[in-house]
Short mmCIF file of C-alpha atoms in Angstrom, two decimals:
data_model
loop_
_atom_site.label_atom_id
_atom_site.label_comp_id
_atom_site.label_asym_id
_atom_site.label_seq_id
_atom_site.Cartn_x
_atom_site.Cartn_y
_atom_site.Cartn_z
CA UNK L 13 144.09 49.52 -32.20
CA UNK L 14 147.16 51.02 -30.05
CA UNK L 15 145.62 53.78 -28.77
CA UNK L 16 145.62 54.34 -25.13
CA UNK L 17 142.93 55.25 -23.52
CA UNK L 18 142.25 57.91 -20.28
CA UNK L 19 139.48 57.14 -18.73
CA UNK L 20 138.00 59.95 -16.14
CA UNK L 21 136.12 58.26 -13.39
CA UNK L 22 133.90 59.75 -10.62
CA UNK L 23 134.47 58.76 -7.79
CA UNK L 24 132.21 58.61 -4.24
CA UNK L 25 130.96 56.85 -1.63
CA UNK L 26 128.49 58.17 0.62
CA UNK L 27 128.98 55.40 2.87
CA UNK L 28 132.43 56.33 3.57
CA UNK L 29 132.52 59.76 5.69
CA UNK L 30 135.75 60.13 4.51
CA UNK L 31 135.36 59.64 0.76
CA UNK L 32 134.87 63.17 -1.11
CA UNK L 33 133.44 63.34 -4.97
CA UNK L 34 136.39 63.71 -7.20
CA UNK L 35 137.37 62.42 -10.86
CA UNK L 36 140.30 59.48 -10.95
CA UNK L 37 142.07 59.17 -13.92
CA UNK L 38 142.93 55.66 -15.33
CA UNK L 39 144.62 54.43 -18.31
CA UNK L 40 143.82 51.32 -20.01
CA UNK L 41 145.21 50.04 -24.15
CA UNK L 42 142.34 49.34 -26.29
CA UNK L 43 141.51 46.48 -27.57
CA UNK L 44 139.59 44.54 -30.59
CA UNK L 45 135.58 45.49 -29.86
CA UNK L 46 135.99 47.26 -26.71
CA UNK L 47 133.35 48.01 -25.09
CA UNK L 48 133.10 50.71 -21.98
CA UNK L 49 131.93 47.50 -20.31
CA UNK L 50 135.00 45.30 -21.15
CA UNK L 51 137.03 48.26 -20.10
CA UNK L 52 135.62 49.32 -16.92
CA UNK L 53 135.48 45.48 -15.86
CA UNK L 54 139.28 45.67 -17.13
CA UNK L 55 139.94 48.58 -14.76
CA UNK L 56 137.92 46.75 -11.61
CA UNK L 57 140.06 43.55 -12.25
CA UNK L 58 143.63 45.30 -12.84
CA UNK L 59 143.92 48.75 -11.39
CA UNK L 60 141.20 49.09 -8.59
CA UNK L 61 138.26 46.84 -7.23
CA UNK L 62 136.62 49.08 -5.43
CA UNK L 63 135.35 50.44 -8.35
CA UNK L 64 131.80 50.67 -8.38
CA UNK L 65 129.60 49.95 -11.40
CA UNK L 66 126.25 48.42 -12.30
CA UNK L 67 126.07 45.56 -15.41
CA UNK L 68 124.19 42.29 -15.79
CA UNK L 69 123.52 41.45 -19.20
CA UNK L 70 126.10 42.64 -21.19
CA UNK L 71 124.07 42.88 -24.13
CA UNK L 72 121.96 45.90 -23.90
CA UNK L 73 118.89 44.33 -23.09
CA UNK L 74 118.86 44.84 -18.82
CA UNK L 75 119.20 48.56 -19.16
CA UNK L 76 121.60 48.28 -15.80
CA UNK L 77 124.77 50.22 -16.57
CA UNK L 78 123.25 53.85 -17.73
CA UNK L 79 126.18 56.36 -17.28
CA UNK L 80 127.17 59.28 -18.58
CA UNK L 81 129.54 59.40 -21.73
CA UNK L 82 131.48 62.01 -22.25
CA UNK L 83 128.56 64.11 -21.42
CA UNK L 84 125.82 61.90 -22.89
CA UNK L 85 123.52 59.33 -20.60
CA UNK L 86 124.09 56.01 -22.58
CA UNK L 87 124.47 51.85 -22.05
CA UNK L 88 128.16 51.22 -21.18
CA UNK L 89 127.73 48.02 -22.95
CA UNK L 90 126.49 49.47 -26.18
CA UNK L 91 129.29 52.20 -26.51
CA UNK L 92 132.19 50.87 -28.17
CA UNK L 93 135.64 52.77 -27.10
CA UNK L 94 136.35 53.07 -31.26
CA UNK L 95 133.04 55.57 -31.62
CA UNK L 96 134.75 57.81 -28.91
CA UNK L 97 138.10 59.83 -28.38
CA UNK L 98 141.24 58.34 -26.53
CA UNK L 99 139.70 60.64 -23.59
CA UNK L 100 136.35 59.66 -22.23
CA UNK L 101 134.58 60.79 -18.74
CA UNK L 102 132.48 58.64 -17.16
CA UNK L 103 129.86 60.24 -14.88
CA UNK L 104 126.78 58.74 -12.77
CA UNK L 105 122.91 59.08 -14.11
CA UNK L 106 122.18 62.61 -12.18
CA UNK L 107 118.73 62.36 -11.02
CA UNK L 108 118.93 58.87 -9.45
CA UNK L 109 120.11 58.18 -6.15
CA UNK L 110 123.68 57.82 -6.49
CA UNK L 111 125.05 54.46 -4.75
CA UNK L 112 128.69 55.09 -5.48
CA UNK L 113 130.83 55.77 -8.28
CA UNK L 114 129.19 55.10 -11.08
CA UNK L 115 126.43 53.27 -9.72
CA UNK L 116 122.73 54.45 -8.73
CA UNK L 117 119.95 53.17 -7.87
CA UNK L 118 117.24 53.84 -10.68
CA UNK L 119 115.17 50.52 -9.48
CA UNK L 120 113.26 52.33 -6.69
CA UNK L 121 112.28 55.64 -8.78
CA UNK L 122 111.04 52.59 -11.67
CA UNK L 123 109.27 50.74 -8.60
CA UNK L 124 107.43 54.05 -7.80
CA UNK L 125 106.97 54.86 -10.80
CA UNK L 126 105.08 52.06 -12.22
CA UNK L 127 102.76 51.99 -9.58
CA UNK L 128 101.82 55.71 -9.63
CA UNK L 129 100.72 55.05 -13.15
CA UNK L 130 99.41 51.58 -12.37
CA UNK L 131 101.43 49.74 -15.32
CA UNK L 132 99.81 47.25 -15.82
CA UNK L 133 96.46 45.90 -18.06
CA UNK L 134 93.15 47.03 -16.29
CA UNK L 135 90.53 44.54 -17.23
CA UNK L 136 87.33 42.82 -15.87
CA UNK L 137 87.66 40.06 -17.55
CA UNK L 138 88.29 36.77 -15.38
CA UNK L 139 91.71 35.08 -16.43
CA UNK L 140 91.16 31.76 -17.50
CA UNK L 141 94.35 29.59 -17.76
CA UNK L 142 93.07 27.15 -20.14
CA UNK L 143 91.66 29.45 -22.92
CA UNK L 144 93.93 30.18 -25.71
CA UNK L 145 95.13 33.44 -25.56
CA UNK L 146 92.82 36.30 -27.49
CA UNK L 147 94.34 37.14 -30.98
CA UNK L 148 95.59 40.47 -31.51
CA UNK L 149 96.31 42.17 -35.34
CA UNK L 150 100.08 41.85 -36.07
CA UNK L 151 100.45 45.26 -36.70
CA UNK L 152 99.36 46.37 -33.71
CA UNK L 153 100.93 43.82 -31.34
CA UNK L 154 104.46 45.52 -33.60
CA UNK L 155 103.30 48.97 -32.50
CA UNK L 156 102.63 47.78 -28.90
CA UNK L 157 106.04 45.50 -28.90
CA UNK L 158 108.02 48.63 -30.67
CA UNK L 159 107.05 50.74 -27.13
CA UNK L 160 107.46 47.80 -24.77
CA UNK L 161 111.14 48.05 -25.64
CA UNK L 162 111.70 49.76 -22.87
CA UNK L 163 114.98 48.29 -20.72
CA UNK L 164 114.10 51.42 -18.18
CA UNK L 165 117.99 52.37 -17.77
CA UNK L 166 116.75 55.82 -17.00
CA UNK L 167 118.92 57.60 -19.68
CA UNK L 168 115.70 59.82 -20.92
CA UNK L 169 115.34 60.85 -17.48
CA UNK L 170 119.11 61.88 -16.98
CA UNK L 171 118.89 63.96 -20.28
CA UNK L 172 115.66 65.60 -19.31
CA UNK L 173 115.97 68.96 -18.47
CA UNK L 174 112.31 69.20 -17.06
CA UNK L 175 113.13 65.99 -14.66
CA UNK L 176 116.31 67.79 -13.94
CA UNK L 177 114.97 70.52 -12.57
CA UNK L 178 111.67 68.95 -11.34
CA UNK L 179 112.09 65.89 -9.37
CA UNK L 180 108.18 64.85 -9.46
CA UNK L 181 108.46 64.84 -13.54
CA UNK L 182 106.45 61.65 -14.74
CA UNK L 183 109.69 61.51 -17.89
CA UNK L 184 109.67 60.29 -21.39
CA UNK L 185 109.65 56.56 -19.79
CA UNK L 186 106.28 56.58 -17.88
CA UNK L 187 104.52 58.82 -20.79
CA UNK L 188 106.11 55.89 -23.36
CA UNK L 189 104.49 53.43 -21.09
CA UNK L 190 101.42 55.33 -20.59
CA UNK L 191 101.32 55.03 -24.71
CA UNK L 192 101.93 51.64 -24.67
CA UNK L 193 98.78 50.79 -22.49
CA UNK L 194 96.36 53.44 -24.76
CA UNK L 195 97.15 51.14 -27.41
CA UNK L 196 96.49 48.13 -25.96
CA UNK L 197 92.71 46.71 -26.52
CA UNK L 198 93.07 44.36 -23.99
CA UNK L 199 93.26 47.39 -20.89
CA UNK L 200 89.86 48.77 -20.36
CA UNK L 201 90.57 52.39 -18.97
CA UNK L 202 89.45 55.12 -20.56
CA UNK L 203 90.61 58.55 -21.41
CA UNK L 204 89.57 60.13 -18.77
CA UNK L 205 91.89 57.31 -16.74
CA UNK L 206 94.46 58.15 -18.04
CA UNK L 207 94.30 61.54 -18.24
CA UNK L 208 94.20 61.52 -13.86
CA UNK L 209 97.39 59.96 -14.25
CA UNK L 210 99.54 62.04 -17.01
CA UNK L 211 97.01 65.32 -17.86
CA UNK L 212 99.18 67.71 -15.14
CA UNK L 213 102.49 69.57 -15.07
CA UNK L 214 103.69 66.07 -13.94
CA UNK L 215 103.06 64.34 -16.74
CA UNK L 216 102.46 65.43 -20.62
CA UNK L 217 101.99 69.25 -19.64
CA UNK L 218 104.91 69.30 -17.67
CA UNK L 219 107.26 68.37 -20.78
CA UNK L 220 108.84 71.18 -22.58
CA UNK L 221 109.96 69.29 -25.70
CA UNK L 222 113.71 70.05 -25.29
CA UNK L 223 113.91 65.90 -27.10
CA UNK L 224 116.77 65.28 -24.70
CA UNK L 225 115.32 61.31 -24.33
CA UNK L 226 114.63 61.16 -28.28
CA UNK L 227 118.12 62.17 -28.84
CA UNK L 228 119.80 59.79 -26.16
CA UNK L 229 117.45 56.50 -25.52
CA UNK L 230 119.75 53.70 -26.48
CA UNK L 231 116.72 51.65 -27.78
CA UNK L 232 116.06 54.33 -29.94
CA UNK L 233 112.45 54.77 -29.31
CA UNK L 234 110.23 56.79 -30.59
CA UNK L 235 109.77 58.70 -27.58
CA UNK L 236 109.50 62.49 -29.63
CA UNK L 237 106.21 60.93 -31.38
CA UNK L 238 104.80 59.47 -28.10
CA UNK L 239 105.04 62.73 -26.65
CA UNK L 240 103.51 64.43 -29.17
CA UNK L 241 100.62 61.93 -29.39
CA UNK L 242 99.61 62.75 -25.79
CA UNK L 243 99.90 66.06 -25.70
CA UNK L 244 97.48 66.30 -28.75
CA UNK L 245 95.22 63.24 -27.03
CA UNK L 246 95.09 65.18 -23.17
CA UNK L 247 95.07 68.40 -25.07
CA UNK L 248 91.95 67.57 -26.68
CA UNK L 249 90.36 65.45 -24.00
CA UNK L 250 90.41 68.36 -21.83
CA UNK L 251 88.74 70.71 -24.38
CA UNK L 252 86.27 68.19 -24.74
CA UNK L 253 85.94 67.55 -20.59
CA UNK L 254 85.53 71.43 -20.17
CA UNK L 255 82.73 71.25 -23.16
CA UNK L 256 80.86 68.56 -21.42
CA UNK L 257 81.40 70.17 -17.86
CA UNK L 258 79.48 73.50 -19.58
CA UNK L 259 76.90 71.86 -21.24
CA UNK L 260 75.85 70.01 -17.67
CA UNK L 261 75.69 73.45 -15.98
CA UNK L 262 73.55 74.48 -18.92
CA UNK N 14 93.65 71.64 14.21
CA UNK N 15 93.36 68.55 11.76
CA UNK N 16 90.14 67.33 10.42
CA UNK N 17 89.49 63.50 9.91
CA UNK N 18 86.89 63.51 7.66
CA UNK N 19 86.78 61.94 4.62
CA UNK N 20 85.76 64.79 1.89
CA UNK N 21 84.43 63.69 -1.43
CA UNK N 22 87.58 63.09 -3.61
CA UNK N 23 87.69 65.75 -6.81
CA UNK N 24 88.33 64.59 -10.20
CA UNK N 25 91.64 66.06 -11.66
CA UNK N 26 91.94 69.22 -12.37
CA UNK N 27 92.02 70.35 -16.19
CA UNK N 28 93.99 73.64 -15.71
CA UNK N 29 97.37 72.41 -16.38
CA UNK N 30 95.96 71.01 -20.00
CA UNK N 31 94.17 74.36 -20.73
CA UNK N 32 97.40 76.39 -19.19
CA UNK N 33 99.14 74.92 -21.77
CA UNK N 34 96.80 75.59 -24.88
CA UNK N 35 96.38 79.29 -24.05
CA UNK N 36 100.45 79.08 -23.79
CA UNK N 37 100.91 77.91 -27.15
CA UNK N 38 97.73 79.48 -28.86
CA UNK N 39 98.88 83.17 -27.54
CA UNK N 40 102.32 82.21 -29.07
CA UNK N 41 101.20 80.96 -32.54
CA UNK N 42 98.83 84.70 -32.26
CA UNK N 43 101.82 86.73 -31.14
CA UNK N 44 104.02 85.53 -33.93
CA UNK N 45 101.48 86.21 -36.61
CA UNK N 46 101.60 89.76 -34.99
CA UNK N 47 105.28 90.06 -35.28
CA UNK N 48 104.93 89.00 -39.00
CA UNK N 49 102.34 90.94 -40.10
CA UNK N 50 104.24 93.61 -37.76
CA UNK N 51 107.46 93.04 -39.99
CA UNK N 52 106.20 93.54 -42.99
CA UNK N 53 104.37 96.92 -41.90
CA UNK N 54 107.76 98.12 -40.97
CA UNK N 55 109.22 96.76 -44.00
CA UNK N 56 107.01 99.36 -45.85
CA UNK N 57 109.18 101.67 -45.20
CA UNK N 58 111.87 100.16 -47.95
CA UNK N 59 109.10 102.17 -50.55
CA UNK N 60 109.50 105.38 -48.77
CA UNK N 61 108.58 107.45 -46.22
CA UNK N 62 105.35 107.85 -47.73
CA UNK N 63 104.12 104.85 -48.02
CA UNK N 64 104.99 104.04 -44.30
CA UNK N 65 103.49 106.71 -42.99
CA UNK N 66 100.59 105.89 -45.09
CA UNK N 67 100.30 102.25 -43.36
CA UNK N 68 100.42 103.91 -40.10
CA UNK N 69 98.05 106.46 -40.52
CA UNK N 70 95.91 103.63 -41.74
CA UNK N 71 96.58 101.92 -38.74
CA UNK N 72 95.90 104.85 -36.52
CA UNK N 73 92.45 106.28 -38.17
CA UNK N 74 90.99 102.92 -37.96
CA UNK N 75 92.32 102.77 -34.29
CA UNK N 76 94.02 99.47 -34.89
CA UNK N 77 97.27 101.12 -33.12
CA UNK N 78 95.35 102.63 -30.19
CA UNK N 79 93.31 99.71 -29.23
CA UNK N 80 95.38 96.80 -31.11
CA UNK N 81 98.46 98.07 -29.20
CA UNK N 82 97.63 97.34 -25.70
CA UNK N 83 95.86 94.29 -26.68
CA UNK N 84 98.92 92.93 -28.29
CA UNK N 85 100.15 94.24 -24.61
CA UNK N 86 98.33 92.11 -22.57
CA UNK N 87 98.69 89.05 -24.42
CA UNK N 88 102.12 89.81 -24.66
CA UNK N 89 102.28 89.76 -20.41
CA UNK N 90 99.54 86.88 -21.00
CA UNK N 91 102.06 84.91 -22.68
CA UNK N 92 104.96 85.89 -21.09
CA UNK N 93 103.07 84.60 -17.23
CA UNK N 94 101.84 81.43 -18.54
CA UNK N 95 105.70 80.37 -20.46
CA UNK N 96 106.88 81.38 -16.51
CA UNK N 97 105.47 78.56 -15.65
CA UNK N 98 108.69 76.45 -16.97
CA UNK N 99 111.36 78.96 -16.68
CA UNK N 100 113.33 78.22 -14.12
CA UNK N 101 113.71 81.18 -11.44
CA UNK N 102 114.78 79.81 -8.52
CA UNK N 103 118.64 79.33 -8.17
CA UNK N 104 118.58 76.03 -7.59
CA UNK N 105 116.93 75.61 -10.72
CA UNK N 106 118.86 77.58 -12.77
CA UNK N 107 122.38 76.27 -11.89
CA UNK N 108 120.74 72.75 -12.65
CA UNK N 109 119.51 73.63 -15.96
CA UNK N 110 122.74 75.35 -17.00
CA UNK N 111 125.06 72.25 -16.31
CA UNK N 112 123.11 70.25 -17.32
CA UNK N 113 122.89 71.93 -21.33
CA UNK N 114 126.42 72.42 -20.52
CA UNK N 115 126.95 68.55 -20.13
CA UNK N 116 124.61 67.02 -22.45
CA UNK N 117 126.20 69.26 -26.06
CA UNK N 118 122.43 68.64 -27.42
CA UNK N 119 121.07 71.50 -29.34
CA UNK N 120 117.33 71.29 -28.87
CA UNK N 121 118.59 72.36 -24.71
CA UNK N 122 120.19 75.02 -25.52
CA UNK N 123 117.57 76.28 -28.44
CA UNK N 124 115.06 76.06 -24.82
CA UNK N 125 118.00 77.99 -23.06
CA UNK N 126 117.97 80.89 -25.25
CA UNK N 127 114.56 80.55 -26.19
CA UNK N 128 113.65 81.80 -22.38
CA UNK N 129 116.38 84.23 -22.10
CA UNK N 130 115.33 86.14 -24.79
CA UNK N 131 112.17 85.91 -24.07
CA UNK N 132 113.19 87.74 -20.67
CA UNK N 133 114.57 90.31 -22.78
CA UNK N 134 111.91 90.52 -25.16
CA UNK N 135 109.37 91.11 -22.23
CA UNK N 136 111.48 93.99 -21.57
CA UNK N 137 112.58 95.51 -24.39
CA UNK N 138 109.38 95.02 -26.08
CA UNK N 139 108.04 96.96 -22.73
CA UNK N 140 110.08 99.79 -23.44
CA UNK N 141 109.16 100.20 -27.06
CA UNK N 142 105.78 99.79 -26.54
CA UNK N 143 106.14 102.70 -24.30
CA UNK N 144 108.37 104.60 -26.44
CA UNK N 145 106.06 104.28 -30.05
CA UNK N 146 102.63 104.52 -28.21
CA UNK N 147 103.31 107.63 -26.10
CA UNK N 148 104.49 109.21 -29.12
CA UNK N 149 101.32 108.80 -32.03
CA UNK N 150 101.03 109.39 -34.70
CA UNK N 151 103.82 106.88 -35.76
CA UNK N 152 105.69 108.44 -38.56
CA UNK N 153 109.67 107.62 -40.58
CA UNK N 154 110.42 110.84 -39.59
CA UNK N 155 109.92 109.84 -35.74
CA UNK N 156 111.64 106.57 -36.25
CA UNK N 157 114.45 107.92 -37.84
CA UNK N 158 115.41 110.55 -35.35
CA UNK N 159 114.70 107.94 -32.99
CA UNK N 160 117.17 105.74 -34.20
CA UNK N 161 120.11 108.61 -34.22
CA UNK N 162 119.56 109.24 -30.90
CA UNK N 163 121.30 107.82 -27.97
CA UNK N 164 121.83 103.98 -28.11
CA UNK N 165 118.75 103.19 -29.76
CA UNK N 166 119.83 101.99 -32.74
CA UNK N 167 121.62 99.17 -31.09
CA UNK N 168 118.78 98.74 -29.10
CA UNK N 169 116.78 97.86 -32.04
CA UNK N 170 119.98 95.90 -33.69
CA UNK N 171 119.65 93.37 -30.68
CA UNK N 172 115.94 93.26 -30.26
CA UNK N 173 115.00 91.80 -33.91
CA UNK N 174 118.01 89.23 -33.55
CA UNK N 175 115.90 88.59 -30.23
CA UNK N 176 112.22 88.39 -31.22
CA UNK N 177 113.73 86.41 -34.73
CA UNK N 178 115.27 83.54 -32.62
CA UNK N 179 112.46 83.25 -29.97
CA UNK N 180 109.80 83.48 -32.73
CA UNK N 181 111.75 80.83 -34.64
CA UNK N 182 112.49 78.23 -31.67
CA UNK N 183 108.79 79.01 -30.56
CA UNK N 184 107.40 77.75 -33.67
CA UNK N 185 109.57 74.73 -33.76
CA UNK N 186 109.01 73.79 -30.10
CA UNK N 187 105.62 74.38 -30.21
CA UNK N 188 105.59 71.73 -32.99
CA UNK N 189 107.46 69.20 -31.64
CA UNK N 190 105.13 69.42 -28.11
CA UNK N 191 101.94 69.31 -29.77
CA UNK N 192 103.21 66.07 -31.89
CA UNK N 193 102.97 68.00 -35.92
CA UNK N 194 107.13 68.05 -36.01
CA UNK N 195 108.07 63.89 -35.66
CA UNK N 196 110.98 62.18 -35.69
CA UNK N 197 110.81 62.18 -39.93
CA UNK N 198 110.20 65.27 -40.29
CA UNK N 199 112.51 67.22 -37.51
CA UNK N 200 115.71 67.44 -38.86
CA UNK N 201 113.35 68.66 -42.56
CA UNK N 202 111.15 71.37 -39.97
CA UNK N 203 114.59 72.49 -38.17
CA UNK N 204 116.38 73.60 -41.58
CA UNK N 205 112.99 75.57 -42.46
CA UNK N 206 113.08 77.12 -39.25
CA UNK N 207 116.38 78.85 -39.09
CA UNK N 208 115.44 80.05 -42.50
CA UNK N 209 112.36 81.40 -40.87
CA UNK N 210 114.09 83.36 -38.73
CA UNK N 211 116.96 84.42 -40.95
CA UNK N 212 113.83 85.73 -43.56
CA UNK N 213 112.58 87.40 -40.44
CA UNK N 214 116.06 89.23 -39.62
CA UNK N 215 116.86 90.19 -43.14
CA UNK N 216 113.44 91.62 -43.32
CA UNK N 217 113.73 94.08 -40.10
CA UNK N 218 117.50 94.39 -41.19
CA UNK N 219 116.78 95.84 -44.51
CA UNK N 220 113.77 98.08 -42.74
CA UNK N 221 116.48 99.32 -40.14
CA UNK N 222 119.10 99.80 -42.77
CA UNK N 223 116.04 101.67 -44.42
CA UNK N 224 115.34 104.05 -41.77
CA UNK N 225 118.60 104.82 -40.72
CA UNK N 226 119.66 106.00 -44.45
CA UNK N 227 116.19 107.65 -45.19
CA UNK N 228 115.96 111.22 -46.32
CA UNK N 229 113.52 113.14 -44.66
#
């Protein structure tokens, strides 16, 4: 534990007319369990507090401070400085709105998001506060929970190459939650439902299985299988669509 | 001049789902091609005989005449609906390549040189298309003065590395999209693949090899 570490900062902030994007060097001594968190809140308390960064919970669990690490979009708070070399460059999420430095702002894109796809359980049934809550098999309320893991840091959508290059890409994050709500008994829409929202270039045909968000999602999802499973569901729903749409010409 | 009235709202289109299918299904049917293609060529390792045999087999039935610019158009078929995702415009291109160049991940840059060579492929495959169907009947003897003249022999050198590594990455991509290669099984599928396409090289390699040392 006596390394020193360089850590390579961007820096930028498009408030400041005067500020241009450029990569600040600092140098920090490791300690016991460091963290990229404990270090960059070491750097904003003894070398420069303008620094800007995002964090709340520490702990992995609010999904604020996605960067990139030494070329990979991770959780500063999961990395520990021990897993990487004595060098490490820090880099905003690209396709987020930067705020500056090393902050963006992924909250609106998740805001818009969530409402395209309408995230939330569609059902006709009236909510009653006082019934006990309908049962649901264990297993599935696992596989439901296992996709609901979701902290939404955005780190599938930095590593996408598809969202990269196409800024109206759906992303490994809304198809996951997409998933989540096929599986759920308890939301009423149908295939055809949710094929409006994800059957397009958009959503699950727009994704050319480069697995940048398998490889990179710090909850370790299973976001490769997800995407599969659609494909394979809108894939077939459409063959079947185009059969019916025939057969009523007939 | 804007309009105000409300039109009757169309249900979602299913073309991007059935875009996709024909994508993948001409794939999986061109690399059957370039297999069974392979190991026509590979005939040649008996002799000059029994390759000219296959293609005169090929030829009286008029698999080569008719088969040829078939294989042609799905070829261009295949070629205009993959488009679709390659990135052409600038823009696009300089994002794509930093970003691969950032991210060190290997299934990016398998997509990068997946649709570079396929680029290539569209036109090298163009040219000896041209070249081998202007030209029936198909014989060694052809092929081999073919290969000892001009620059062709490199030509064909780079074009089966090509065709091996898009074929291969195809396959696997094509896998992993439609949901058959999952997280269990990738890193099992991936090793399988790059012997796929090493089988596939060593194959036309030994054919070339053939040819080039063939007594006729």
């Amino acid at each position: 534990m006596d390394r020193m570490l360089t850590i390579n900062i961007f820096r930028y902030n498009p408030q400041d007319p005067d500020s241009k994007p450029h990569m600040e060097s600092f140098y920090i001594d490791e300690t016991e369990s460091m963290t990229l968190f404990i270090a960059l809140n070491r750097i904003r308390e003894e070398q420069d507090p303008s620094l800007q960064f995002d964090f709340c919970c520490r702990a992995g669990i609010c999904g604020q401070c996605g960067m990139v690490i030494n070329g990979r979009p991770n959780l500063a708070c999961k990395t520990k400085t021990k897993d990487l070399p004595s060098q490490i460059t820090l880099l905003p999420l690209p396709f987020f709105k930067l705020i500056g430095d090393l902050s963006v702002d992924t909250g609106t894109w998740f805001r818009e998001m969530n409402t395209h796809i309408e995230s939330w359980i569609h059902t006709s049934k009236e909510f009653d506060p006082e019934a006990e809550e309908e049962r649901m098999d264990n297993e599935l309320a696992e596989q439901i929970y296992e996709l609901d893991r979701c902290v939404e840091c955005g780190c599938c959508l930095a590593a996408c190459g598809t969202a990269r290059m196409r800024e109206d890409f759906l992303g490994a994050v809304a198809l996951n939650r997409i998933a989540r709500f096929i599986l759920d008994p308890r939301d009423e829409r149908e295939e055809k439902d949710y094929f409006e929202i994800i059957g397009n270039d958009q959503g699950i045909f727009g994704c050319m299985g480069l697995l940048g968000c398998e490889d990179v999602c710090p909850k370790n999802l299973p976001l490769q299988d997800q995407l599969g499973f659609l494909r394979r569901k809108m894939g077939f729903f459409a063959l079947k669509d185009l059969k019916r749409g025939k057969k009523k010409t007939c | 001049m804007w309009s105000d009235t409300t039109m009757h709202v169309q249900s979602s289109t299913r073309t991007p789902a059935v875009l996709d299918w024909l994508e993948v299904l001409s794939g999986i049917g061109l690399v059957l091609f370039i297999m069974g293609h392979s190991l026509f060529v590979a005939s040649v390792i008996f002799g000059a005989s029994t390759f000219n045999g296959m293609a005169g087999f090929f030829e009286n039935t008029g698999l080569a005449q008719v088969g040829g610019p078939i294989i042609g158009l799905v070829f261009l078929l295949h070629f205009v609906l993959a488009a679709r995702k390659i990135p052409f415009r600038a823009a696009q291109q300089s994002v794509i390549w930093k970003h691969a160049r950032m991210m060190h991940h290997e299934d990016t840059w398998l997509w990068l040189i997946q649709a570079v060579t396929g680029m290539l492929i569209l036109l090298m495959g163009s040219i000896h298309m041209w070249v081998l169907l202007n030209d029936l009947p198909i014989t060694a003897e052809k092929s081999v003065a073919l290969l000892y003249a001009g620059t062709w022999l490199w030509f064909y050198l780079f074009f089966l590395l090509f065709v091996a590594m898009h074929v291969a990455i195809g396959v696997y991509r094509a896998g992993v999209k439609w949901g058959y290669i999952r997280r269990e099984n990738r890193a099992r599928m991936k090793k399988y693949l790059y012997i796929f396409a090493g089988v596939l090289v060593a194959i036309d390699l030994v054919s070339l090899i053939r040819f080039y040392f063939l007594s006729v």
